[in-house]
mmCIF file of C-alpha atoms in Angstrom:
data_model
loop_
_atom_site.group_PDB
_atom_site.id
_atom_site.type_symbol
_atom_site.label_atom_id
_atom_site.label_comp_id
_atom_site.label_asym_id
_atom_site.label_seq_id
_atom_site.Cartn_x
_atom_site.Cartn_y
_atom_site.Cartn_z
ATOM 1 C CA UNK A 20 0.000 0.000 0.000
ATOM 2 C CA UNK A 21 0.956 3.634 -0.278
ATOM 3 C CA UNK A 22 3.036 5.111 2.479
ATOM 4 C CA UNK A 23 1.226 8.407 1.952
ATOM 5 C CA UNK A 24 1.403 11.276 -0.461
ATOM 6 C CA UNK A 25 4.652 13.074 -1.196
ATOM 7 C CA UNK A 26 4.905 16.256 0.843
ATOM 8 C CA UNK A 27 2.866 19.012 -0.739
ATOM 9 C CA UNK A 28 1.613 22.429 0.269
ATOM 10 C CA UNK A 29 -0.503 22.562 3.410
ATOM 11 C CA UNK A 30 -4.152 23.190 2.589
ATOM 12 C CA UNK A 31 -5.724 24.113 5.910
ATOM 13 C CA UNK A 32 -9.309 25.105 5.199
ATOM 14 C CA UNK A 33 -11.244 27.611 7.316
ATOM 15 C CA UNK A 34 -13.435 26.147 10.070
ATOM 16 C CA UNK A 35 -16.613 26.858 8.064
ATOM 17 C CA UNK A 36 -15.439 24.900 4.999
ATOM 18 C CA UNK A 37 -15.153 21.151 4.414
ATOM 19 C CA UNK A 38 -14.123 19.100 1.384
ATOM 20 C CA UNK A 39 -15.012 15.407 1.626
ATOM 21 C CA UNK A 40 -14.329 12.413 -0.603
ATOM 22 C CA UNK A 41 -16.159 9.115 -0.587
ATOM 23 C CA UNK A 42 -13.657 6.333 0.087
ATOM 24 C CA UNK A 43 -12.611 4.385 -3.001
ATOM 25 C CA UNK A 44 -10.421 1.336 -2.516
ATOM 26 C CA UNK A 45 -8.054 0.545 -5.374
ATOM 27 C CA UNK A 46 -5.617 -2.363 -5.375
ATOM 28 C CA UNK A 47 -3.184 -0.876 -7.873
ATOM 29 C CA UNK A 48 -0.874 1.569 -6.036
ATOM 30 C CA UNK A 49 -0.375 3.807 -9.090
ATOM 31 C CA UNK A 50 -4.134 4.119 -9.628
ATOM 32 C CA UNK A 51 -4.618 4.852 -5.922
ATOM 33 C CA UNK A 52 -1.910 7.544 -6.051
ATOM 34 C CA UNK A 53 -3.414 9.095 -9.216
ATOM 35 C CA UNK A 54 -6.821 9.210 -7.497
ATOM 36 C CA UNK A 55 -5.332 10.700 -4.323
ATOM 37 C CA UNK A 56 -3.611 13.489 -6.247
ATOM 38 C CA UNK A 57 -6.668 14.129 -8.450
ATOM 39 C CA UNK A 58 -8.626 14.632 -5.236
ATOM 40 C CA UNK A 59 -5.919 16.932 -3.890
ATOM 41 C CA UNK A 60 -6.083 18.939 -7.131
ATOM 42 C CA UNK A 61 -9.854 19.317 -6.652
ATOM 43 C CA UNK A 62 -9.317 20.316 -3.014
ATOM 44 C CA UNK A 63 -6.667 22.834 -4.098
ATOM 45 C CA UNK A 64 -9.263 24.711 -6.182
ATOM 46 C CA UNK A 65 -11.480 25.057 -3.112
ATOM 47 C CA UNK A 66 -8.468 26.071 -1.047
ATOM 48 C CA UNK A 67 -7.618 28.785 -3.596
ATOM 49 C CA UNK A 68 -11.198 30.111 -3.410
ATOM 50 C CA UNK A 69 -11.027 30.131 0.397
ATOM 51 C CA UNK A 70 -7.686 31.993 0.563
ATOM 52 C CA UNK A 71 -8.709 33.671 -1.955
ATOM 53 C CA UNK A 72 -5.606 33.637 -4.124
ATOM 54 C CA UNK A 73 -5.484 32.963 -7.879
ATOM 55 C CA UNK A 74 -1.717 32.434 -7.534
ATOM 56 C CA UNK A 75 -2.124 29.781 -4.808
ATOM 57 C CA UNK A 76 0.789 27.371 -4.774
ATOM 58 C CA UNK A 77 -1.562 24.471 -3.970
ATOM 59 C CA UNK A 78 -3.197 23.991 -7.379
ATOM 60 C CA UNK A 79 0.166 24.655 -9.052
ATOM 61 C CA UNK A 80 1.686 21.776 -7.098
ATOM 62 C CA UNK A 81 -0.945 19.315 -8.378
ATOM 63 C CA UNK A 82 -1.080 20.534 -12.004
ATOM 64 C CA UNK A 83 1.358 20.234 -14.885
ATOM 65 C CA UNK A 84 2.999 23.687 -15.227
ATOM 66 C CA UNK A 85 1.407 25.669 -18.066
ATOM 67 C CA UNK A 86 -1.270 23.029 -18.622
ATOM 68 C CA UNK A 87 -4.969 23.453 -19.233
ATOM 69 C CA UNK A 88 -5.542 22.126 -15.682
ATOM 70 C CA UNK A 89 -3.396 24.865 -14.181
ATOM 71 C CA UNK A 90 -5.215 27.507 -16.240
ATOM 72 C CA UNK A 91 -8.624 26.061 -15.265
ATOM 73 C CA UNK A 92 -7.862 26.241 -11.528
ATOM 74 C CA UNK A 93 -6.487 29.775 -11.785
ATOM 75 C CA UNK A 94 -9.533 30.966 -13.740
ATOM 76 C CA UNK A 95 -12.018 29.264 -11.374
ATOM 77 C CA UNK A 96 -10.339 30.820 -8.339
ATOM 78 C CA UNK A 97 -10.079 34.161 -10.160
ATOM 79 C CA UNK A 98 -13.877 34.364 -10.459
ATOM 80 C CA UNK A 99 -14.099 34.381 -6.662
ATOM 81 C CA UNK A 100 -11.238 36.841 -6.213
ATOM 82 C CA UNK A 101 -12.624 39.250 -8.828
ATOM 83 C CA UNK A 102 -16.050 39.131 -7.174
ATOM 84 C CA UNK A 103 -14.693 39.764 -3.669
ATOM 85 C CA UNK A 104 -15.951 36.327 -2.665
ATOM 86 C CA UNK A 105 -14.779 33.336 -0.722
ATOM 87 C CA UNK A 106 -16.452 30.001 -0.030
ATOM 88 C CA UNK A 107 -18.048 28.240 2.955
ATOM 89 C CA UNK A 108 -20.002 25.029 3.533
ATOM 90 C CA UNK A 109 -19.180 21.535 2.322
ATOM 91 C CA UNK A 110 -18.306 20.168 -1.101
ATOM 92 C CA UNK A 111 -18.812 16.410 -1.254
ATOM 93 C CA UNK A 112 -17.152 14.158 -3.835
ATOM 94 C CA UNK A 113 -18.267 10.657 -4.815
ATOM 95 C CA UNK A 114 -18.341 8.007 -7.545
ATOM 96 C CA UNK A 115 -14.604 8.030 -8.209
ATOM 97 C CA UNK A 116 -13.307 5.853 -11.016
ATOM 98 C CA UNK A 117 -9.809 5.400 -12.424
ATOM 99 C CA UNK A 118 -9.058 4.002 -15.875
ATOM 100 C CA UNK A 119 -5.981 3.882 -18.089
ATOM 101 C CA UNK A 120 -5.304 7.118 -19.931
ATOM 102 C CA UNK A 121 -2.737 8.351 -22.431
ATOM 103 C CA UNK A 122 0.730 6.789 -22.280
ATOM 104 C CA UNK A 123 1.573 6.071 -18.625
ATOM 105 C CA UNK A 124 -1.286 8.112 -17.213
ATOM 106 C CA UNK A 125 -4.779 7.594 -15.872
ATOM 107 C CA UNK A 126 -8.125 9.274 -16.301
ATOM 108 C CA UNK A 127 -9.816 9.955 -12.973
ATOM 109 C CA UNK A 128 -13.501 10.812 -12.847
ATOM 110 C CA UNK A 129 -15.707 11.733 -9.913
ATOM 111 C CA UNK A 130 -18.718 13.827 -9.025
ATOM 112 C CA UNK A 131 -18.945 16.802 -6.716
ATOM 113 C CA UNK A 132 -22.077 18.014 -5.004
ATOM 114 C CA UNK A 133 -22.046 21.696 -4.115
ATOM 115 C CA UNK A 134 -25.577 21.869 -2.714
ATOM 116 C CA UNK A 135 -24.118 22.587 0.749
ATOM 117 C CA UNK A 136 -21.643 25.201 -0.535
ATOM 118 C CA UNK A 137 -22.222 28.887 0.083
ATOM 119 C CA UNK A 138 -20.549 31.861 -1.436
ATOM 120 C CA UNK A 139 -19.419 34.430 1.094
ATOM 121 C CA UNK A 140 -18.776 38.133 0.549
ATOM 122 C CA UNK A 141 -15.333 38.875 1.979
ATOM 123 C CA UNK A 142 -16.153 42.394 3.074
ATOM 124 C CA UNK A 143 -19.400 41.686 4.946
ATOM 125 C CA UNK A 144 -19.179 37.953 5.684
ATOM 126 C CA UNK A 145 -22.714 37.612 4.277
ATOM 127 C CA UNK A 146 -23.352 34.191 2.718
ATOM 128 C CA UNK A 147 -25.543 33.205 -0.218
ATOM 129 C CA UNK A 148 -26.429 29.902 -1.872
ATOM 130 C CA UNK A 149 -26.909 28.947 -5.477
ATOM 131 C CA UNK A 150 -29.935 27.273 -6.971
ATOM 132 C CA UNK A 151 -30.720 23.821 -5.584
ATOM 133 C CA UNK A 152 -30.737 20.766 -7.836
ATOM 134 C CA UNK A 153 -28.685 19.889 -10.900
ATOM 135 C CA UNK A 154 -26.865 23.231 -11.031
ATOM 136 C CA UNK A 155 -24.903 22.038 -7.998
ATOM 137 C CA UNK A 156 -23.750 18.704 -9.483
ATOM 138 C CA UNK A 157 -20.393 18.663 -11.249
ATOM 139 C CA UNK A 158 -18.654 15.833 -13.123
ATOM 140 C CA UNK A 159 -14.850 15.930 -13.121
ATOM 141 C CA UNK A 160 -12.648 14.235 -15.731
ATOM 142 C CA UNK A 161 -8.962 14.651 -14.909
ATOM 143 C CA UNK A 162 -6.057 13.401 -17.017
ATOM 144 C CA UNK A 163 -3.338 12.415 -14.571
ATOM 145 C CA UNK A 164 0.331 11.919 -15.466
ATOM 146 C CA UNK A 165 3.298 10.961 -13.283
ATOM 147 C CA UNK A 166 5.430 13.863 -12.143
ATOM 148 C CA UNK A 167 8.797 13.912 -13.902
ATOM 149 C CA UNK A 168 10.396 15.441 -10.785
ATOM 150 C CA UNK A 169 8.724 13.955 -7.675
ATOM 151 C CA UNK A 170 8.446 10.195 -7.312
ATOM 152 C CA UNK A 171 4.936 9.094 -6.394
ATOM 153 C CA UNK A 172 3.266 12.401 -7.308
ATOM 154 C CA UNK A 173 0.627 12.498 -10.054
ATOM 155 C CA UNK A 174 -0.142 15.767 -11.810
ATOM 156 C CA UNK A 175 -3.351 16.921 -13.444
ATOM 157 C CA UNK A 176 -2.713 17.721 -17.082
ATOM 158 C CA UNK A 177 -6.261 18.419 -18.215
ATOM 159 C CA UNK A 178 -9.385 19.148 -16.184
ATOM 160 C CA UNK A 179 -12.794 18.948 -17.764
ATOM 161 C CA UNK A 180 -15.441 19.902 -15.238
ATOM 162 C CA UNK A 181 -19.019 19.692 -16.457
ATOM 163 C CA UNK A 182 -21.745 21.494 -14.527
ATOM 164 C CA UNK A 183 -25.401 20.490 -14.313
ATOM 165 C CA UNK A 184 -24.194 16.890 -14.336
ATOM 166 C CA UNK A 185 -27.326 15.088 -13.148
ATOM 167 C CA UNK A 186 -26.964 12.491 -15.925
ATOM 168 C CA UNK A 187 -23.515 11.525 -14.601
ATOM 169 C CA UNK A 188 -23.975 12.299 -10.918
ATOM 170 C CA UNK A 189 -27.700 12.382 -10.097
#
């Protein structure tokens, strides 16, 4: 089994924010590591929104430098920063699957439910929620590749995150 993830940036979330992942047991250690780091990439986007910092080192650690995945995380976090927002509540992840991808990589998919997530205005602390239902279901498809520099670390090369994903996640 895995001895644990390689050391990465600390992602201590505020007390009013939780990110949870349904447990998925995988026998293959490389698949398990790719899933672990895909989940950490997803968590790093929430962490960046909570900081809020579009230059957060967390998502950069779990993404291939200059990749679409790095640009996706920066843009997603940037929406919160530009709006003077942060995030509270709980984002739950489930239905993880890992399958062979390009070359030596894997494709990791999972769902996230943001029905318990609230936006929060930084200045006032006032919270607001989005619409209930399918608008809060997201389907993630992450292309994971082994890090060329850190043994045991898997990096997200491409992140396709589909909203209103009730067909995949409902």
